[in-house]
CSV table of C-alpha atoms in Angstrom, one decimal:
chain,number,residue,atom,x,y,z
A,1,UNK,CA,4.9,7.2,22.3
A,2,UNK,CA,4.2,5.8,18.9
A,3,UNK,CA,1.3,3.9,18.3
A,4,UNK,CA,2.2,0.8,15.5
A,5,UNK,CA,-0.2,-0.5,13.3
A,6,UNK,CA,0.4,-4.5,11.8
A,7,UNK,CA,-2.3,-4.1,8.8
A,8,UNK,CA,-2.5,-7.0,6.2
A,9,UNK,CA,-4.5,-7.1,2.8
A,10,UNK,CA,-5.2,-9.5,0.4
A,11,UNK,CA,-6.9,-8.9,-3.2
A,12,UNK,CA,-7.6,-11.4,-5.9
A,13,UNK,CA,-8.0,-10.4,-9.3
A,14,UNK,CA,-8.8,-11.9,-12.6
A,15,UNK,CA,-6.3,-10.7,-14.0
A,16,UNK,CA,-2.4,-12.2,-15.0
A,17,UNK,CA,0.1,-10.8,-13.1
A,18,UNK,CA,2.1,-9.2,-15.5
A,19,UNK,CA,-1.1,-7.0,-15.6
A,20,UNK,CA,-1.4,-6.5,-12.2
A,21,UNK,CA,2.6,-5.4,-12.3
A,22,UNK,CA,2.2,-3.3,-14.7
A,23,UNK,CA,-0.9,-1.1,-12.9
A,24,UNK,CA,0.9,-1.5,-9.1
A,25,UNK,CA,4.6,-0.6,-10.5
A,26,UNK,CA,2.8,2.6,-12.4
A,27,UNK,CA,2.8,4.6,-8.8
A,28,UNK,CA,2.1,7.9,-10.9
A,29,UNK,CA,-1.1,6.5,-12.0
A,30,UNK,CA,-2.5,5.1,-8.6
A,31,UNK,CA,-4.6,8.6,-8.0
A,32,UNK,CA,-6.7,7.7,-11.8
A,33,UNK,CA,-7.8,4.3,-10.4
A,34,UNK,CA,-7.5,4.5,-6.4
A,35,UNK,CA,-10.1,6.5,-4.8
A,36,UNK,CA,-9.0,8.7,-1.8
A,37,UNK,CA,-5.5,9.0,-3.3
A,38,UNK,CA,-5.4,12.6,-4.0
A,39,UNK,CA,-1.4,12.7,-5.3
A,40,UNK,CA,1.4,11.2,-6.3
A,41,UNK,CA,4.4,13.5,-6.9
A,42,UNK,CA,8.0,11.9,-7.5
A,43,UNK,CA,10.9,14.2,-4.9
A,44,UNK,CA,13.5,11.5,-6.5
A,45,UNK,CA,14.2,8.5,-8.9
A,46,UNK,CA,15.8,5.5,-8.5
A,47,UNK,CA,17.7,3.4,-9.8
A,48,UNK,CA,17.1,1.4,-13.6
A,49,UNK,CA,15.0,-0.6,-11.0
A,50,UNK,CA,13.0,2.6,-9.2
A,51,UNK,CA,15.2,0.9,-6.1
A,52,UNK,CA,15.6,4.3,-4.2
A,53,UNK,CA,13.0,6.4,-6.0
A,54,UNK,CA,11.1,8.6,-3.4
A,55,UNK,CA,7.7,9.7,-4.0
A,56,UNK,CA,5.1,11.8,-1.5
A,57,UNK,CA,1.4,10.0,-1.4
A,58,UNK,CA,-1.6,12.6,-0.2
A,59,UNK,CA,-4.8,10.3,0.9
A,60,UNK,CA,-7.6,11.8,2.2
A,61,UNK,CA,-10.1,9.0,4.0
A,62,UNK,CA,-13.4,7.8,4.9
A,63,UNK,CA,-12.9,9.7,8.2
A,64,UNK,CA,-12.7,13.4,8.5
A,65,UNK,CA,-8.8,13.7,7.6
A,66,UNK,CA,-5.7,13.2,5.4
A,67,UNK,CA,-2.6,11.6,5.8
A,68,UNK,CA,0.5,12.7,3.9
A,69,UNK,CA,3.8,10.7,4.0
A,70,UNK,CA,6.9,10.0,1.5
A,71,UNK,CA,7.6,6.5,0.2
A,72,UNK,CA,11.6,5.3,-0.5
A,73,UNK,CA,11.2,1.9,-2.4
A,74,UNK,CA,13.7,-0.2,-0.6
A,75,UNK,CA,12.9,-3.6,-3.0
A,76,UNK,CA,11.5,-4.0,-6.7
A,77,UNK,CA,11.5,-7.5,-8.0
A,78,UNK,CA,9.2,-7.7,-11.3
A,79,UNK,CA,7.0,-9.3,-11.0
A,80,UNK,CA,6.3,-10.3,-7.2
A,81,UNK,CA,7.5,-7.1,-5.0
A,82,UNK,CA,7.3,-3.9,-4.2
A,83,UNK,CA,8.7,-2.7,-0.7
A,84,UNK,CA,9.3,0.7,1.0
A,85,UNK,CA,9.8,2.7,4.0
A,86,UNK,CA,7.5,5.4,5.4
A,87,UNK,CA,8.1,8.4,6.8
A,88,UNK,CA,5.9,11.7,7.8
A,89,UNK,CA,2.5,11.1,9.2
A,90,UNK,CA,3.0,7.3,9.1
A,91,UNK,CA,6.5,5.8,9.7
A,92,UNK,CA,7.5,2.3,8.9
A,93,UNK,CA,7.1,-0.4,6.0
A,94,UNK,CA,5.1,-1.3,3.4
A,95,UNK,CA,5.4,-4.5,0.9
A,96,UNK,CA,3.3,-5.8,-1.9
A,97,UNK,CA,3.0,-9.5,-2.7
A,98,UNK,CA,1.8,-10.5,-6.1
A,99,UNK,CA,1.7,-14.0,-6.7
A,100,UNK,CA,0.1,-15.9,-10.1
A,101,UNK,CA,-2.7,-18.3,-9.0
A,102,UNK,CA,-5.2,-20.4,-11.2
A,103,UNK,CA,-7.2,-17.8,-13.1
A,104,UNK,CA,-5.8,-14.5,-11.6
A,105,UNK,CA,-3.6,-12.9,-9.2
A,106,UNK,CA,-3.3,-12.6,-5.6
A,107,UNK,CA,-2.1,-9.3,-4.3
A,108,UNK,CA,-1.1,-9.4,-0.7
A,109,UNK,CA,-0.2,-5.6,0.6
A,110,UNK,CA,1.9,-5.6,4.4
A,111,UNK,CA,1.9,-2.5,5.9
A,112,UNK,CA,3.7,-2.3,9.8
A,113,UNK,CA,3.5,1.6,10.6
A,114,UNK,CA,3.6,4.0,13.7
A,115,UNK,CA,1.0,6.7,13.2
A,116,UNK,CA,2.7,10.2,13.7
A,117,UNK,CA,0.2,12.8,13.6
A,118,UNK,CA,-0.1,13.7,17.3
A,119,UNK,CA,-3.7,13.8,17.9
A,120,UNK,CA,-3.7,10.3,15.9
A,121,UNK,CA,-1.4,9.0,18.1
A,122,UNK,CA,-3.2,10.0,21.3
A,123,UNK,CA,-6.5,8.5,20.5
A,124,UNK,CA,-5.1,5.7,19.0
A,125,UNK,CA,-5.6,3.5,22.2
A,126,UNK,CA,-9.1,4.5,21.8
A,127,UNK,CA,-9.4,5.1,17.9
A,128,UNK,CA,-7.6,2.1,16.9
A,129,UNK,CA,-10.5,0.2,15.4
A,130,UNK,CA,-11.5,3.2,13.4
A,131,UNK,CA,-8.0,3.8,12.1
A,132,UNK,CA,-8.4,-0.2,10.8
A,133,UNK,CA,-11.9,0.4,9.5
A,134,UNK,CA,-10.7,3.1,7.6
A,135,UNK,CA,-7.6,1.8,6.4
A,136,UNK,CA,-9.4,-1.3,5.2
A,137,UNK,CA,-12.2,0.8,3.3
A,138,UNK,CA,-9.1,2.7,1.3
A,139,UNK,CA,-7.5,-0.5,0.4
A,140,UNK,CA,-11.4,-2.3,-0.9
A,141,UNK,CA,-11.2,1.1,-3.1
A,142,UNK,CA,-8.3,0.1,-4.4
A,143,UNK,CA,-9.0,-3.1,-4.9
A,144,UNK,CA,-11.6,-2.4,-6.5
A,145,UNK,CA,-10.5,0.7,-8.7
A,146,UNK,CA,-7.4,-1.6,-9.8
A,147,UNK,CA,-9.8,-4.5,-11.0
A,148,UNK,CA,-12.1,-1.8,-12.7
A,149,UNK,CA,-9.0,-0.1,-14.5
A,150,UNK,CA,-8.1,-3.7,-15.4
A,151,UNK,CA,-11.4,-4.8,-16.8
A,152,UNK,CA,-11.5,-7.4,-14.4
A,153,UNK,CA,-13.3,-8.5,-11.3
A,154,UNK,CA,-12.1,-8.1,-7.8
A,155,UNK,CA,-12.5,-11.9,-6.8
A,156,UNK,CA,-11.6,-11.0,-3.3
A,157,UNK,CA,-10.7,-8.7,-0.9
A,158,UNK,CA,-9.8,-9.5,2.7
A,159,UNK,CA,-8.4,-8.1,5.8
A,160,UNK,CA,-5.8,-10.7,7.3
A,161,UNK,CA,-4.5,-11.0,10.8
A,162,UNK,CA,-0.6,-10.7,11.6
A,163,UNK,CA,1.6,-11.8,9.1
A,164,UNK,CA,3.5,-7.9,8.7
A,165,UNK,CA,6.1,-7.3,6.5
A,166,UNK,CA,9.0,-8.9,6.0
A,167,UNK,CA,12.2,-6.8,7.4
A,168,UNK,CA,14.9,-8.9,5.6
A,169,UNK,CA,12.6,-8.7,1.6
A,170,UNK,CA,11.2,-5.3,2.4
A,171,UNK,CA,14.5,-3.7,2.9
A,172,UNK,CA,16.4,-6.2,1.0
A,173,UNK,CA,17.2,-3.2,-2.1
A,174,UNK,CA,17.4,-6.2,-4.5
């Protein structure tokens, strides 16, 4: 039995999103700026777009262990979305949200995943909480790694309730 994860994140940054883009749609340079993101290696490109482009993420965490998983962009659209499937020790969909606000950006990051480790996915009636925590304190260090690698504050980071990703964008391939 899978155990599904609905985990929203919002960041606002100083910064114009064109910037933002430019850092977010750089995946090969996420582990210089993101803290527990130990590699990024590409397994396949893309299109022109990077639509199709497969790439294997290795995260260690807060908590005593790592999650590994490949990423399959499903949706690029400069500058406002980046969307993907999941598959290995997480499995579903991810989507970043950039949208230009008064004096910055807002980055909104949907991620709707079943946890597939197996011991992960038989304490996560109990660990669920933990597996949030921890998930939340990864994507603060990457809130705040982006705005430091920007030269920018981090205006705002929060955890949001609901609003997952959406099927039809995520996996829309436009």
């Amino acid at each position: 039995m899978a155990a599904r994860l609905e985990l929203v994140t919002e960041w606002t940054l100083a910064a114009p999103i064109d910037a933002v883009w430019a850092e977010l749609s750089a995946v090969e340079h996420w582990p210089q700026w993101w803290p527990y993101l130990r590699a990024v290696e590409c397994l396949s490109p893309g299109d022109a777009r990077g639509v199709g482009e497969r790439r294997r993420y290795r995260w260690a965490t807060r908590l005593p262990y790592t999650i590994t998983f490949e990423m399959r962009s499903t949706a690029v659209e400069p500058p406002r979305l980046l969307a993907g499937e999941a598959r290995g020790d997480l499995r579903g969909r991810g989507c970043w949200q950039l949208t230009e606000i008064a004096g910055g950006t807002c980055v909104r990051y949907a991620w709707s995943v079943d946890v597939d480790k197996p011991w992960m996915r038989l304490l996560a009636p109990l660990a669920r909480p933990l597996f949030v925590w921890n998930h939340d304190a990864l994507m603060r260090a990457g809130g705040e790694g982006l705005a430091r690698r920007l030269g920018v504050p981090l205006l705002r980071h929060a955890r949001c309730e609901g609003g997952g990703v959406s099927p039809a964008r995520a996996g829309s391939g436009r």
